[in-house]
Short mmCIF file of N, CA, C and O in Angstrom, two decimals:
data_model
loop_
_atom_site.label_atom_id
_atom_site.label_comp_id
_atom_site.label_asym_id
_atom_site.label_seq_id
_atom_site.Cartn_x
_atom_site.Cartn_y
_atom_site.Cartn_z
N UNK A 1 40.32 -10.10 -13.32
CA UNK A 1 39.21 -9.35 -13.90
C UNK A 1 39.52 -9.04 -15.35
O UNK A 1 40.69 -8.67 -15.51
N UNK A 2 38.66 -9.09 -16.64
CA UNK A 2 38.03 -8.96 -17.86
C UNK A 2 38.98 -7.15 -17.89
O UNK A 2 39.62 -6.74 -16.92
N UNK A 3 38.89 -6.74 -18.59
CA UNK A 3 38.77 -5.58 -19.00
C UNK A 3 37.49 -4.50 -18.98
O UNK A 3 37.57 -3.30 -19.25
N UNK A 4 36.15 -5.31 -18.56
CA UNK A 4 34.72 -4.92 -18.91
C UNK A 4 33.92 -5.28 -17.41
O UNK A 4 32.72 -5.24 -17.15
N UNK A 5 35.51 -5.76 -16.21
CA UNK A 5 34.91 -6.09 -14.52
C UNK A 5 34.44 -7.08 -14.91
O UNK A 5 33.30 -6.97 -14.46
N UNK A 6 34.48 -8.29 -15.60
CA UNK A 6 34.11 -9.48 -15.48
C UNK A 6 35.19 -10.15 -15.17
O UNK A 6 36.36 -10.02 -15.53
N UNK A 7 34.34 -11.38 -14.00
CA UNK A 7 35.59 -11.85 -13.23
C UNK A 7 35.91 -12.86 -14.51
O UNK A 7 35.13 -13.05 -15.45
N UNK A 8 37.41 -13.53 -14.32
CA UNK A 8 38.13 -13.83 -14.98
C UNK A 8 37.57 -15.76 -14.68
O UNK A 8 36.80 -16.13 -13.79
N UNK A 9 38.34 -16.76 -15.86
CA UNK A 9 38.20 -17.90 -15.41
C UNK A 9 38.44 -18.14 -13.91
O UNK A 9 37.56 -18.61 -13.20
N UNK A 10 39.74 -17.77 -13.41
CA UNK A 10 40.90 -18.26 -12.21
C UNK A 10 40.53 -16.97 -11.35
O UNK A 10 41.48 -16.74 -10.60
N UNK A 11 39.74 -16.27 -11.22
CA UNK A 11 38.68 -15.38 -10.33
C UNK A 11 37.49 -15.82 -9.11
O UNK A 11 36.29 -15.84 -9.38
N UNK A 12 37.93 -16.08 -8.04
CA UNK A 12 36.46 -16.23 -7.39
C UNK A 12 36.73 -15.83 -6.08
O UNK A 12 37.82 -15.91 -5.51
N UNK A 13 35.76 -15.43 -5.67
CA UNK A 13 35.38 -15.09 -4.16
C UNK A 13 35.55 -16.13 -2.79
O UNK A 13 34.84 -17.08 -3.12
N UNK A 14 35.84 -16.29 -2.08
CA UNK A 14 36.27 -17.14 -1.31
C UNK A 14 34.91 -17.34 -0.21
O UNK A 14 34.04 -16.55 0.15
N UNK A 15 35.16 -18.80 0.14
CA UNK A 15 34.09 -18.97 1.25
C UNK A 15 33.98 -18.04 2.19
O UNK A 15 34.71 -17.07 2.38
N UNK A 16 33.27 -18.29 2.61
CA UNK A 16 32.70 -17.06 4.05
C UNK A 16 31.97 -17.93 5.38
O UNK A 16 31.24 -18.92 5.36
N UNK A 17 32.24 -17.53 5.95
CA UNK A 17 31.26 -18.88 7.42
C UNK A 17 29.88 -18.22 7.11
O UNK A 17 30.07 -17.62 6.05
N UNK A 18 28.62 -18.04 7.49
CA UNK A 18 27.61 -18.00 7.40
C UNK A 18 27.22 -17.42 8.44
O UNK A 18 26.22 -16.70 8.47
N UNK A 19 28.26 -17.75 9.82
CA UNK A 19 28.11 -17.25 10.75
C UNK A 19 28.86 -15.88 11.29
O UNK A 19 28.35 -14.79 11.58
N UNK A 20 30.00 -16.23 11.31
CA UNK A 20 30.84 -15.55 11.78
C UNK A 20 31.50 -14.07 10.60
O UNK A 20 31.81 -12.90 10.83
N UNK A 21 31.48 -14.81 9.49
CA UNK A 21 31.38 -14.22 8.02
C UNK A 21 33.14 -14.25 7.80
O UNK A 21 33.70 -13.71 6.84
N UNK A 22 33.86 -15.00 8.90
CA UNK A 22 35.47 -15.09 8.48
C UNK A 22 35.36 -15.85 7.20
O UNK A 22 34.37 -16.54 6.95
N UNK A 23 36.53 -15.72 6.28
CA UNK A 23 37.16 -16.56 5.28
C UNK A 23 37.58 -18.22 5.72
O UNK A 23 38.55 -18.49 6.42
N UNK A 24 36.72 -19.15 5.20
CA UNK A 24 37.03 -20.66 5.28
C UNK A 24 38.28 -20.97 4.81
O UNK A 24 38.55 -20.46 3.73
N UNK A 25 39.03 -21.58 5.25
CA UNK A 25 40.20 -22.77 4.42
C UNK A 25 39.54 -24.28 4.12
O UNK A 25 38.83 -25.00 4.83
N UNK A 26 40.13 -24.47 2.62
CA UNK A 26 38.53 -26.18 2.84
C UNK A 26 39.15 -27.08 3.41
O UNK A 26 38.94 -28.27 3.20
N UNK A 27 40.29 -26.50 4.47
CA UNK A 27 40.69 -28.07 5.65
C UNK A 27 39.53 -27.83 6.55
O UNK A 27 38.93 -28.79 7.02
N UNK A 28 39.03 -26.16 6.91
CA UNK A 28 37.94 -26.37 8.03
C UNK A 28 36.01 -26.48 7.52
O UNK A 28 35.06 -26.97 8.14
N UNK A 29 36.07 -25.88 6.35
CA UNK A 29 34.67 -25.74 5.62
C UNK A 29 34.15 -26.98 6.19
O UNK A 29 34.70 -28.06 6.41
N UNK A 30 32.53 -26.42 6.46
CA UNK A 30 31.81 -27.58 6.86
C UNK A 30 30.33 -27.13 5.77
O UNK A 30 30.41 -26.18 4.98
N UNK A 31 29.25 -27.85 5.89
CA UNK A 31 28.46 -27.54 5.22
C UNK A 31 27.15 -28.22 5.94
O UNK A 31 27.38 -28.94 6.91
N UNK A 32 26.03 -28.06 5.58
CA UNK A 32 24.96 -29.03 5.63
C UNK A 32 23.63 -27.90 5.19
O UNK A 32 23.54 -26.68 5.31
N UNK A 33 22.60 -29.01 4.61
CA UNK A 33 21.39 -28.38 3.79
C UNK A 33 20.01 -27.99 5.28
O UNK A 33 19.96 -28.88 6.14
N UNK A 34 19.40 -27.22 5.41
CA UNK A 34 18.05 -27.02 6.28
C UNK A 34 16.78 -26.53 5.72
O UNK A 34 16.87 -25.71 4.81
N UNK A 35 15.85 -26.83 6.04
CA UNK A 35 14.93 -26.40 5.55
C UNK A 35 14.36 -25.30 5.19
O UNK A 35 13.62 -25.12 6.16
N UNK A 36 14.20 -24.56 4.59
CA UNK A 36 14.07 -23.12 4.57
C UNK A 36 12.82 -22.70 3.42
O UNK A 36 13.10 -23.01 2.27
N UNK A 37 11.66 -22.13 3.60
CA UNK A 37 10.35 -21.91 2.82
C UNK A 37 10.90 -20.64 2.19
O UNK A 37 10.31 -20.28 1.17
N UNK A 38 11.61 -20.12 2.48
CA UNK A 38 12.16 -18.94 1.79
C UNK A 38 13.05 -18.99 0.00
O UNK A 38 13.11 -18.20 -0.94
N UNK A 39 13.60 -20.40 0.30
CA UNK A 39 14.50 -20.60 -0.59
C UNK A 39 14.03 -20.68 -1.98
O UNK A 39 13.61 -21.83 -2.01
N UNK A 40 13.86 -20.24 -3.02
CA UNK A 40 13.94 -20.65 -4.34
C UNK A 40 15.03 -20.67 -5.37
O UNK A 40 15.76 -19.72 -5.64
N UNK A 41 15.04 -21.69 -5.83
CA UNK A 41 15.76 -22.02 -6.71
C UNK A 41 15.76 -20.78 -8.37
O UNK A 41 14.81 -20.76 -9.15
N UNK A 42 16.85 -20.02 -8.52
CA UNK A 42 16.54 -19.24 -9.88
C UNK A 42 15.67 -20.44 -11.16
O UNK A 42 14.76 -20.13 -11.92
N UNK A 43 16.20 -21.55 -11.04
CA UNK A 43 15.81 -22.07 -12.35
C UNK A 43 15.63 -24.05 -12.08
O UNK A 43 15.47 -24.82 -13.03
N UNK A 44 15.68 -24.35 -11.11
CA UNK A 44 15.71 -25.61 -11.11
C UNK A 44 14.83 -25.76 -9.59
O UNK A 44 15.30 -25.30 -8.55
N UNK A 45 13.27 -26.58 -9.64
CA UNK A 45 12.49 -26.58 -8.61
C UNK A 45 13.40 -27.69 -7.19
O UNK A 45 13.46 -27.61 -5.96
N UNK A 46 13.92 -28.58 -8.16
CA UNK A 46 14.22 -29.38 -7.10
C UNK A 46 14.83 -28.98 -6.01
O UNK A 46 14.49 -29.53 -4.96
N UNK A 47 15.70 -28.10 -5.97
CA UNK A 47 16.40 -26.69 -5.19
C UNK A 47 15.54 -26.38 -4.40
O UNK A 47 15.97 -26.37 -3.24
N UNK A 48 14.33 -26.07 -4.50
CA UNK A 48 13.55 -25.23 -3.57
C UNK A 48 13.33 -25.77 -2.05
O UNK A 48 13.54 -26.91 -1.63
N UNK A 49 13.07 -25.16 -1.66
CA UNK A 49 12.94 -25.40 0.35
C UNK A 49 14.00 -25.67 0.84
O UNK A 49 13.89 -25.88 2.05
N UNK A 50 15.37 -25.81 0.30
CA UNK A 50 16.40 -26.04 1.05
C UNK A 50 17.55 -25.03 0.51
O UNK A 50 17.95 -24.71 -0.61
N UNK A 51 18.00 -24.57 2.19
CA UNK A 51 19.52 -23.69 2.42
C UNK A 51 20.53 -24.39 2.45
O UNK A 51 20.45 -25.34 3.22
N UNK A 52 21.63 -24.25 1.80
CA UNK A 52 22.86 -24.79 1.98
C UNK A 52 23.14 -23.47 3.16
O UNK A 52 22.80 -22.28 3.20
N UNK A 53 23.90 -24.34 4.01
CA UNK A 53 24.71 -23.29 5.18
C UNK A 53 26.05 -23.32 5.02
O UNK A 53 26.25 -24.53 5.04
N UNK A 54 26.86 -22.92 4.91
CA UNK A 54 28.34 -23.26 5.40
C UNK A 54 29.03 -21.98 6.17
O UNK A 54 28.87 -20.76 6.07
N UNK A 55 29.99 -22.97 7.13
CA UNK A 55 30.46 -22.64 8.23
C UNK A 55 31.86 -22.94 7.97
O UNK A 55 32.29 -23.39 6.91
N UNK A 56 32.53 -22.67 8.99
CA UNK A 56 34.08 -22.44 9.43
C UNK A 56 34.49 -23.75 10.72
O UNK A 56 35.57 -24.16 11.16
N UNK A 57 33.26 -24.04 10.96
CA UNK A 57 33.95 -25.02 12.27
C UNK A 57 32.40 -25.72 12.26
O UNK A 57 31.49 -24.95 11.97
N UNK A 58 32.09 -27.01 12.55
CA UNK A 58 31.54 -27.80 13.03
C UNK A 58 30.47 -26.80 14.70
O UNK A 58 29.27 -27.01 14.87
N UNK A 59 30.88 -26.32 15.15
CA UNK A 59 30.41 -25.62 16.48
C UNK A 59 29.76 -24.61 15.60
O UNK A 59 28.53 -24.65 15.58
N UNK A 60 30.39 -23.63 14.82
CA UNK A 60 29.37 -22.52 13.87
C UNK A 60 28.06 -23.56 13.25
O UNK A 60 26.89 -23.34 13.53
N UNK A 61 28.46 -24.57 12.46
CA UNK A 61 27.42 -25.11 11.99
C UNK A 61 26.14 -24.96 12.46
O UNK A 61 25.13 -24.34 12.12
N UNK A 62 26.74 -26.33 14.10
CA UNK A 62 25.65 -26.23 14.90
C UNK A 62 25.00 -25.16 15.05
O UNK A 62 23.78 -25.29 14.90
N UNK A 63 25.46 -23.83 15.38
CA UNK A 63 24.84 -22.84 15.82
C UNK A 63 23.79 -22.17 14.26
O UNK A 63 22.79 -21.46 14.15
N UNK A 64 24.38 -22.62 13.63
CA UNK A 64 23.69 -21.86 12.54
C UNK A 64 22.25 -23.29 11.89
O UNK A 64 21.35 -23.10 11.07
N UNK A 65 22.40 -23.92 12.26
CA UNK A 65 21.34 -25.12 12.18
C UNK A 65 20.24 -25.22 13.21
O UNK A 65 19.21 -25.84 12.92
N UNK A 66 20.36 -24.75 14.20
CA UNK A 66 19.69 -24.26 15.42
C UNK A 66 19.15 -23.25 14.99
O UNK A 66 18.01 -23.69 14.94
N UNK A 67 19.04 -21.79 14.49
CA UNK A 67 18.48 -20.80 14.27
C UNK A 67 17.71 -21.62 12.39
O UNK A 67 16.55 -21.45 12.03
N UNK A 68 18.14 -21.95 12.06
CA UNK A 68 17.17 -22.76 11.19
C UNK A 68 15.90 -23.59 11.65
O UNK A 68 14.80 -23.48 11.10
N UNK A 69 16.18 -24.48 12.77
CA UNK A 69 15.48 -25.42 13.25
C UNK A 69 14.22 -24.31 13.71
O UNK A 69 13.05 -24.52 13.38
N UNK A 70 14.67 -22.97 14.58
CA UNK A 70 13.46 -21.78 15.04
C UNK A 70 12.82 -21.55 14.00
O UNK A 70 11.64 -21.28 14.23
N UNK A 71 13.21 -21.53 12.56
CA UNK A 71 12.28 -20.83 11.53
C UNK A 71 11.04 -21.80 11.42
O UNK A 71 11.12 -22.97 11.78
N UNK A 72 10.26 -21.43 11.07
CA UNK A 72 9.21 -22.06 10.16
C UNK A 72 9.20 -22.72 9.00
O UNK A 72 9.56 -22.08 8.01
N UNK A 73 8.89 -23.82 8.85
CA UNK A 73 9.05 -23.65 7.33
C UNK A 73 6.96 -23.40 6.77
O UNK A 73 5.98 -23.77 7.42
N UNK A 74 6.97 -23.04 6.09
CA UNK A 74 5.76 -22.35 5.35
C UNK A 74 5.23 -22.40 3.91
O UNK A 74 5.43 -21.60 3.00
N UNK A 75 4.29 -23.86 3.91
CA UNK A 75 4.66 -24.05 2.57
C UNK A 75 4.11 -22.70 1.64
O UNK A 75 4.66 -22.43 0.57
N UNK A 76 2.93 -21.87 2.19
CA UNK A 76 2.45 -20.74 1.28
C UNK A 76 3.43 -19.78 0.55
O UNK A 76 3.37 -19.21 -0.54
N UNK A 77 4.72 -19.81 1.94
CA UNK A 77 6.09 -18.99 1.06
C UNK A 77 6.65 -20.11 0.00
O UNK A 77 7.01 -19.85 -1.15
N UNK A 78 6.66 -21.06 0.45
CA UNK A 78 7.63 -21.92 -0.84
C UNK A 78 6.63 -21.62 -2.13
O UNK A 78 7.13 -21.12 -3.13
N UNK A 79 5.30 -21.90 -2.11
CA UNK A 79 4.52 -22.13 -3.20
C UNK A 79 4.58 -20.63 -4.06
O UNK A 79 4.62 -20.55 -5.29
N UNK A 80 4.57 -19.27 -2.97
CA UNK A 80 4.93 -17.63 -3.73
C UNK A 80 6.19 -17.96 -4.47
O UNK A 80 6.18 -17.98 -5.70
N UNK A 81 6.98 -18.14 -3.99
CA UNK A 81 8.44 -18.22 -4.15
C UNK A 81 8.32 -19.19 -6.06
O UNK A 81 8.85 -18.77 -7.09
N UNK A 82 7.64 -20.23 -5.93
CA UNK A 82 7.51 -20.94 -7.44
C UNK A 82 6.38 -20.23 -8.63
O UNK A 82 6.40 -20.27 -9.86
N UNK A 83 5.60 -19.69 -7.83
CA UNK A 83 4.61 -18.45 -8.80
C UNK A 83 5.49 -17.36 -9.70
O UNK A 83 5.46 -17.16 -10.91
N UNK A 84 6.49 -16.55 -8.38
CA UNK A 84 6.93 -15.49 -8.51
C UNK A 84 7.85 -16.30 -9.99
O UNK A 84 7.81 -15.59 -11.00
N UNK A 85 8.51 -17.45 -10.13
CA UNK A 85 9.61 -17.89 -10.88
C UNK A 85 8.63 -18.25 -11.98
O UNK A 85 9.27 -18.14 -13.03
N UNK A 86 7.81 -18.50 -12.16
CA UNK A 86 7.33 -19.13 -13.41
C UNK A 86 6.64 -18.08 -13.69
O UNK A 86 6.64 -18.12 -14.92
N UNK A 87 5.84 -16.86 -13.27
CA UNK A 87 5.74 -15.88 -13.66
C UNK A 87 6.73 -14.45 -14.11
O UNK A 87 6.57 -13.46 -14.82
N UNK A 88 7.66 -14.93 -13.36
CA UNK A 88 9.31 -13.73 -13.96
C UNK A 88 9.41 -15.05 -15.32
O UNK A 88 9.50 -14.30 -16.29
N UNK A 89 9.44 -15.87 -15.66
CA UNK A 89 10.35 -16.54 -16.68
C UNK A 89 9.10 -16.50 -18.07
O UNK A 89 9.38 -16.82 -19.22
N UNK A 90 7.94 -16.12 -17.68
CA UNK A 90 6.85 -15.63 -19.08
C UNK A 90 6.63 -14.24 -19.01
O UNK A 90 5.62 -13.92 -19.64
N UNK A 91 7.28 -13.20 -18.40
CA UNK A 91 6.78 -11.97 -18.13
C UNK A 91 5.85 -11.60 -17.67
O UNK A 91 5.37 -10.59 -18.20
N UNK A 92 5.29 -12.05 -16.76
CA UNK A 92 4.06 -11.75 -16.56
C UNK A 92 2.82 -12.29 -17.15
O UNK A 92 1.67 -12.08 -16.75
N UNK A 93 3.17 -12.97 -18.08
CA UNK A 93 2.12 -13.65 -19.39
C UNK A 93 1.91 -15.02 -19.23
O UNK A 93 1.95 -15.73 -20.24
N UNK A 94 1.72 -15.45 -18.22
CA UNK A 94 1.17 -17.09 -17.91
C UNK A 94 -0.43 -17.52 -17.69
O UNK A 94 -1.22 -16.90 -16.98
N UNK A 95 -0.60 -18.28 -18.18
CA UNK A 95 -2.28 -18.26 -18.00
C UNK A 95 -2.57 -19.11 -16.90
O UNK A 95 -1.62 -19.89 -16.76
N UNK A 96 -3.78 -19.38 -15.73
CA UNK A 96 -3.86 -19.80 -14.85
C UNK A 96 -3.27 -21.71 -15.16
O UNK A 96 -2.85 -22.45 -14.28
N UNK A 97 -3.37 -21.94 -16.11
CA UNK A 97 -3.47 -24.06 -16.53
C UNK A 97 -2.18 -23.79 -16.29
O UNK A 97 -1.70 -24.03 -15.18
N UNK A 98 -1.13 -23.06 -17.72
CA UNK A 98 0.36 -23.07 -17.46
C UNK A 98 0.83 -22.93 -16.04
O UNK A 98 1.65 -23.78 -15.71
N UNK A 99 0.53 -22.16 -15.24
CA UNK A 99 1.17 -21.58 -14.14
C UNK A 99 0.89 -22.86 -13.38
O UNK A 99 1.89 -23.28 -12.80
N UNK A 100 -0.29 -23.65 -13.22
CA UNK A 100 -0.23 -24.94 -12.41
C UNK A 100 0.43 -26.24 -12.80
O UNK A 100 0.68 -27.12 -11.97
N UNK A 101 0.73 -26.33 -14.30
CA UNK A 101 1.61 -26.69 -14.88
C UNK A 101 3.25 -26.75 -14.61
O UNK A 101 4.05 -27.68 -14.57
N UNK A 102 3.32 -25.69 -14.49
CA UNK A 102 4.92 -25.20 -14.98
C UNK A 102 5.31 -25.29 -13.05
O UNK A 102 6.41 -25.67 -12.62
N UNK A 103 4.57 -25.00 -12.46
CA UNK A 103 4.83 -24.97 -10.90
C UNK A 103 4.37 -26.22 -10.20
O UNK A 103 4.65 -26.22 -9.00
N UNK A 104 3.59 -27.51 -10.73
CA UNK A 104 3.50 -28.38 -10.10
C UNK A 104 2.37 -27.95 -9.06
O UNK A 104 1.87 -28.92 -8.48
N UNK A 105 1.80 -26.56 -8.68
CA UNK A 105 0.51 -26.89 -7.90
C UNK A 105 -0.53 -27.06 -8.24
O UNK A 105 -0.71 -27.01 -9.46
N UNK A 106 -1.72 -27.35 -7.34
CA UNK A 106 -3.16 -27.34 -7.29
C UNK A 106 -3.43 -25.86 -7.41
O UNK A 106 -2.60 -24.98 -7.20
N UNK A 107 -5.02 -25.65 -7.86
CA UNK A 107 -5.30 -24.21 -7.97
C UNK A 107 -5.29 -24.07 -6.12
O UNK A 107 -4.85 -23.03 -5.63
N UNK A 108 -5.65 -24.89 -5.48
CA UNK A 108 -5.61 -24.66 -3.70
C UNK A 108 -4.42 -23.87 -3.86
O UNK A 108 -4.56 -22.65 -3.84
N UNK A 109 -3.36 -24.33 -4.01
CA UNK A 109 -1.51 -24.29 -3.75
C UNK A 109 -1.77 -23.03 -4.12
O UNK A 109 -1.93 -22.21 -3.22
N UNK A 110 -1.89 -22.55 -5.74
CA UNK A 110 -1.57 -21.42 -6.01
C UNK A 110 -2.57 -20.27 -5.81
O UNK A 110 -2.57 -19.32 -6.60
N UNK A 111 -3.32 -20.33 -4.91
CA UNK A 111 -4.64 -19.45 -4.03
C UNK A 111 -4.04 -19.11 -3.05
O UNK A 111 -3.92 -17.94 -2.68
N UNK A 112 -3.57 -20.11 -2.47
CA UNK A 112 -2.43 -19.81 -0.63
C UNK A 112 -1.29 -19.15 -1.26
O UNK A 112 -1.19 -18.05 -0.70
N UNK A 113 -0.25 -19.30 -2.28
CA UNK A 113 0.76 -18.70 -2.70
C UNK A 113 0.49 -17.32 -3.04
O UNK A 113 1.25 -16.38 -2.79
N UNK A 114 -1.20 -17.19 -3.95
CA UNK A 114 -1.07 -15.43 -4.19
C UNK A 114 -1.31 -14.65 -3.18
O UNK A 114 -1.11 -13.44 -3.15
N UNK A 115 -1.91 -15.59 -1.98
CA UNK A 115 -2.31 -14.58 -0.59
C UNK A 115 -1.15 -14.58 0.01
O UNK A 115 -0.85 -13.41 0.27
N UNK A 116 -0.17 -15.49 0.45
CA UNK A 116 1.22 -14.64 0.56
C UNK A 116 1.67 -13.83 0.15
O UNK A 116 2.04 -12.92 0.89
N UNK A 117 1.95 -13.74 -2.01
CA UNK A 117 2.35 -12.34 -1.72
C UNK A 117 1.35 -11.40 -1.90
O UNK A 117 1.62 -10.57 -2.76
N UNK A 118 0.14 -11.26 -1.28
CA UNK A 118 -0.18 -10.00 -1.57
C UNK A 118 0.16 -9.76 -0.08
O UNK A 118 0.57 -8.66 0.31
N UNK A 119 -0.03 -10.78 0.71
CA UNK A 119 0.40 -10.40 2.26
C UNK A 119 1.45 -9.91 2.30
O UNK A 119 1.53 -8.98 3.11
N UNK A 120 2.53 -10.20 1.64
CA UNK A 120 3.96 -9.83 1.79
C UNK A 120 3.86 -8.56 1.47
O UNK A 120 4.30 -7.74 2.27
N UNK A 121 3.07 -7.99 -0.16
CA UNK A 121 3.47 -6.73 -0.73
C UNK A 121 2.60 -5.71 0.28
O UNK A 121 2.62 -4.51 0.03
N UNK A 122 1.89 -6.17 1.34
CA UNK A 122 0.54 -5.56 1.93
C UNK A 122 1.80 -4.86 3.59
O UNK A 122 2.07 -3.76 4.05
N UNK A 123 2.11 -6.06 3.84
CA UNK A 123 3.25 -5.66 5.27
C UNK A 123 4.37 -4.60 4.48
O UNK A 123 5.05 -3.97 5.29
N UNK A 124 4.58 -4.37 3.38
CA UNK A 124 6.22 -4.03 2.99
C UNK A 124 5.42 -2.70 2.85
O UNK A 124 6.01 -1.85 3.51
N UNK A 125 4.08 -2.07 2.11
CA UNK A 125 3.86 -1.16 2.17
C UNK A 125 3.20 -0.77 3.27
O UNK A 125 2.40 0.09 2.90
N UNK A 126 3.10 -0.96 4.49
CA UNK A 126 2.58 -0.81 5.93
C UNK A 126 4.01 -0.17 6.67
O UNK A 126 4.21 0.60 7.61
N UNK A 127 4.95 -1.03 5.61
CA UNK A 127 6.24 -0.78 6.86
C UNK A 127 6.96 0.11 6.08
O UNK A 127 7.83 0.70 6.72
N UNK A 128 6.89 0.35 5.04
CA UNK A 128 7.92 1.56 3.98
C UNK A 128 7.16 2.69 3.03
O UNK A 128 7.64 3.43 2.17
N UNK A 129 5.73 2.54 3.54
CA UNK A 129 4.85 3.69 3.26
C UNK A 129 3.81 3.14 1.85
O UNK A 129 3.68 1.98 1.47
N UNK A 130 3.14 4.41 1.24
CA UNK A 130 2.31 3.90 0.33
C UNK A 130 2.84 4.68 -1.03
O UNK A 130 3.74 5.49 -1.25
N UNK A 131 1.72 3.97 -1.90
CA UNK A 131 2.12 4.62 -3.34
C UNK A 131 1.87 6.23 -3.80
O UNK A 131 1.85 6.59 -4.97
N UNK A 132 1.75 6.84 -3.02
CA UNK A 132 1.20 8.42 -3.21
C UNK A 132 2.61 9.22 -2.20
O UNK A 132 2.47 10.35 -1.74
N UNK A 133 3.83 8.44 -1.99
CA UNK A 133 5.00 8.89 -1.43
C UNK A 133 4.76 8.88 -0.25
O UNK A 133 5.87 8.73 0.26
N UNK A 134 3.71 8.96 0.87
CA UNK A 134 3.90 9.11 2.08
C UNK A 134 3.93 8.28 2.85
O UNK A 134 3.30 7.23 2.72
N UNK A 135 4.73 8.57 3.91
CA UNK A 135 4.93 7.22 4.77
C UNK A 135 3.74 7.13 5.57
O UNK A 135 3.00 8.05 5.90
N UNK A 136 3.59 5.46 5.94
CA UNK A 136 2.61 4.52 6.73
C UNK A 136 2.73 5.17 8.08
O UNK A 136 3.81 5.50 8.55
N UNK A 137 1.64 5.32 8.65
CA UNK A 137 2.06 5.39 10.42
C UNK A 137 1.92 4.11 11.07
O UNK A 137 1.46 3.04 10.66
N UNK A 138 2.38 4.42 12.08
CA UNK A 138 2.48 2.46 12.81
C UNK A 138 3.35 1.52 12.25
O UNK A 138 3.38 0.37 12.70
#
């Protein structure tokens, strides 16, 4: 560590299983990519829809590729997920052409993407209350 808590060149955090959350050795590290509508990439689209997993043993894998296989994938979350990024990277200041531009959708795409998140921001304040401080019932 830096003097200022910045990690150092020869500084890093060590693998973790995904599953189990033990420390890997890379004689046992395993890895593989799954589909995931959740995933976005900070800065590079091609990234998007896919989880890297890694595991500790070939048997964790499996198990952790299986609870992938249950998810959904959803393209309306992938398409929020590329709004939310091209709108954090103009501040808020994108005009409807850029935003279909810069994200690769149809105005369809980015119609289904804003009704996700308002769906999303609509469940989160249902489940952690409203803007006047009080909590939601139900």
């Amino acid at each position: 560590m830096t003097d200022r808590g910045e990690p150092d060149e020869g500084d890093f955090l060590p693998e973790v299983c995904d599953l189990c959350g033990e420390e890997i050795s890379s004689e046992t590290e395993v890895f593989a990519l799954v589909p995931d509508s959740s995933v976005i990439h900070s800065h590079d689209p091609k990234l998007d829809g896919e989880r890297r997993l890694t595991a500790c043993s070939s048997e964790h894998l499996a198990a952790l590729v299986e609870v992938y296989k249950q998810r959904p994938f959803v393209d309306a979350e992938l398409w929020a997920g590329k709004i939310g990024r091209a709108i954090e990277a103009h501040r808020g200041r994108i005009s409807p052409e850029e935003l279909a531009e810069e994200t690769g959708l149809t105005q369809a795409q980015i119609e289904l993407g804003m009704l996700w998140l308002n769906l999303d921001a609509l469940r989160w304040h249902q489940r952690f209350g409203n803007d006047d401080g009080s909590e939601s019932v139900g």
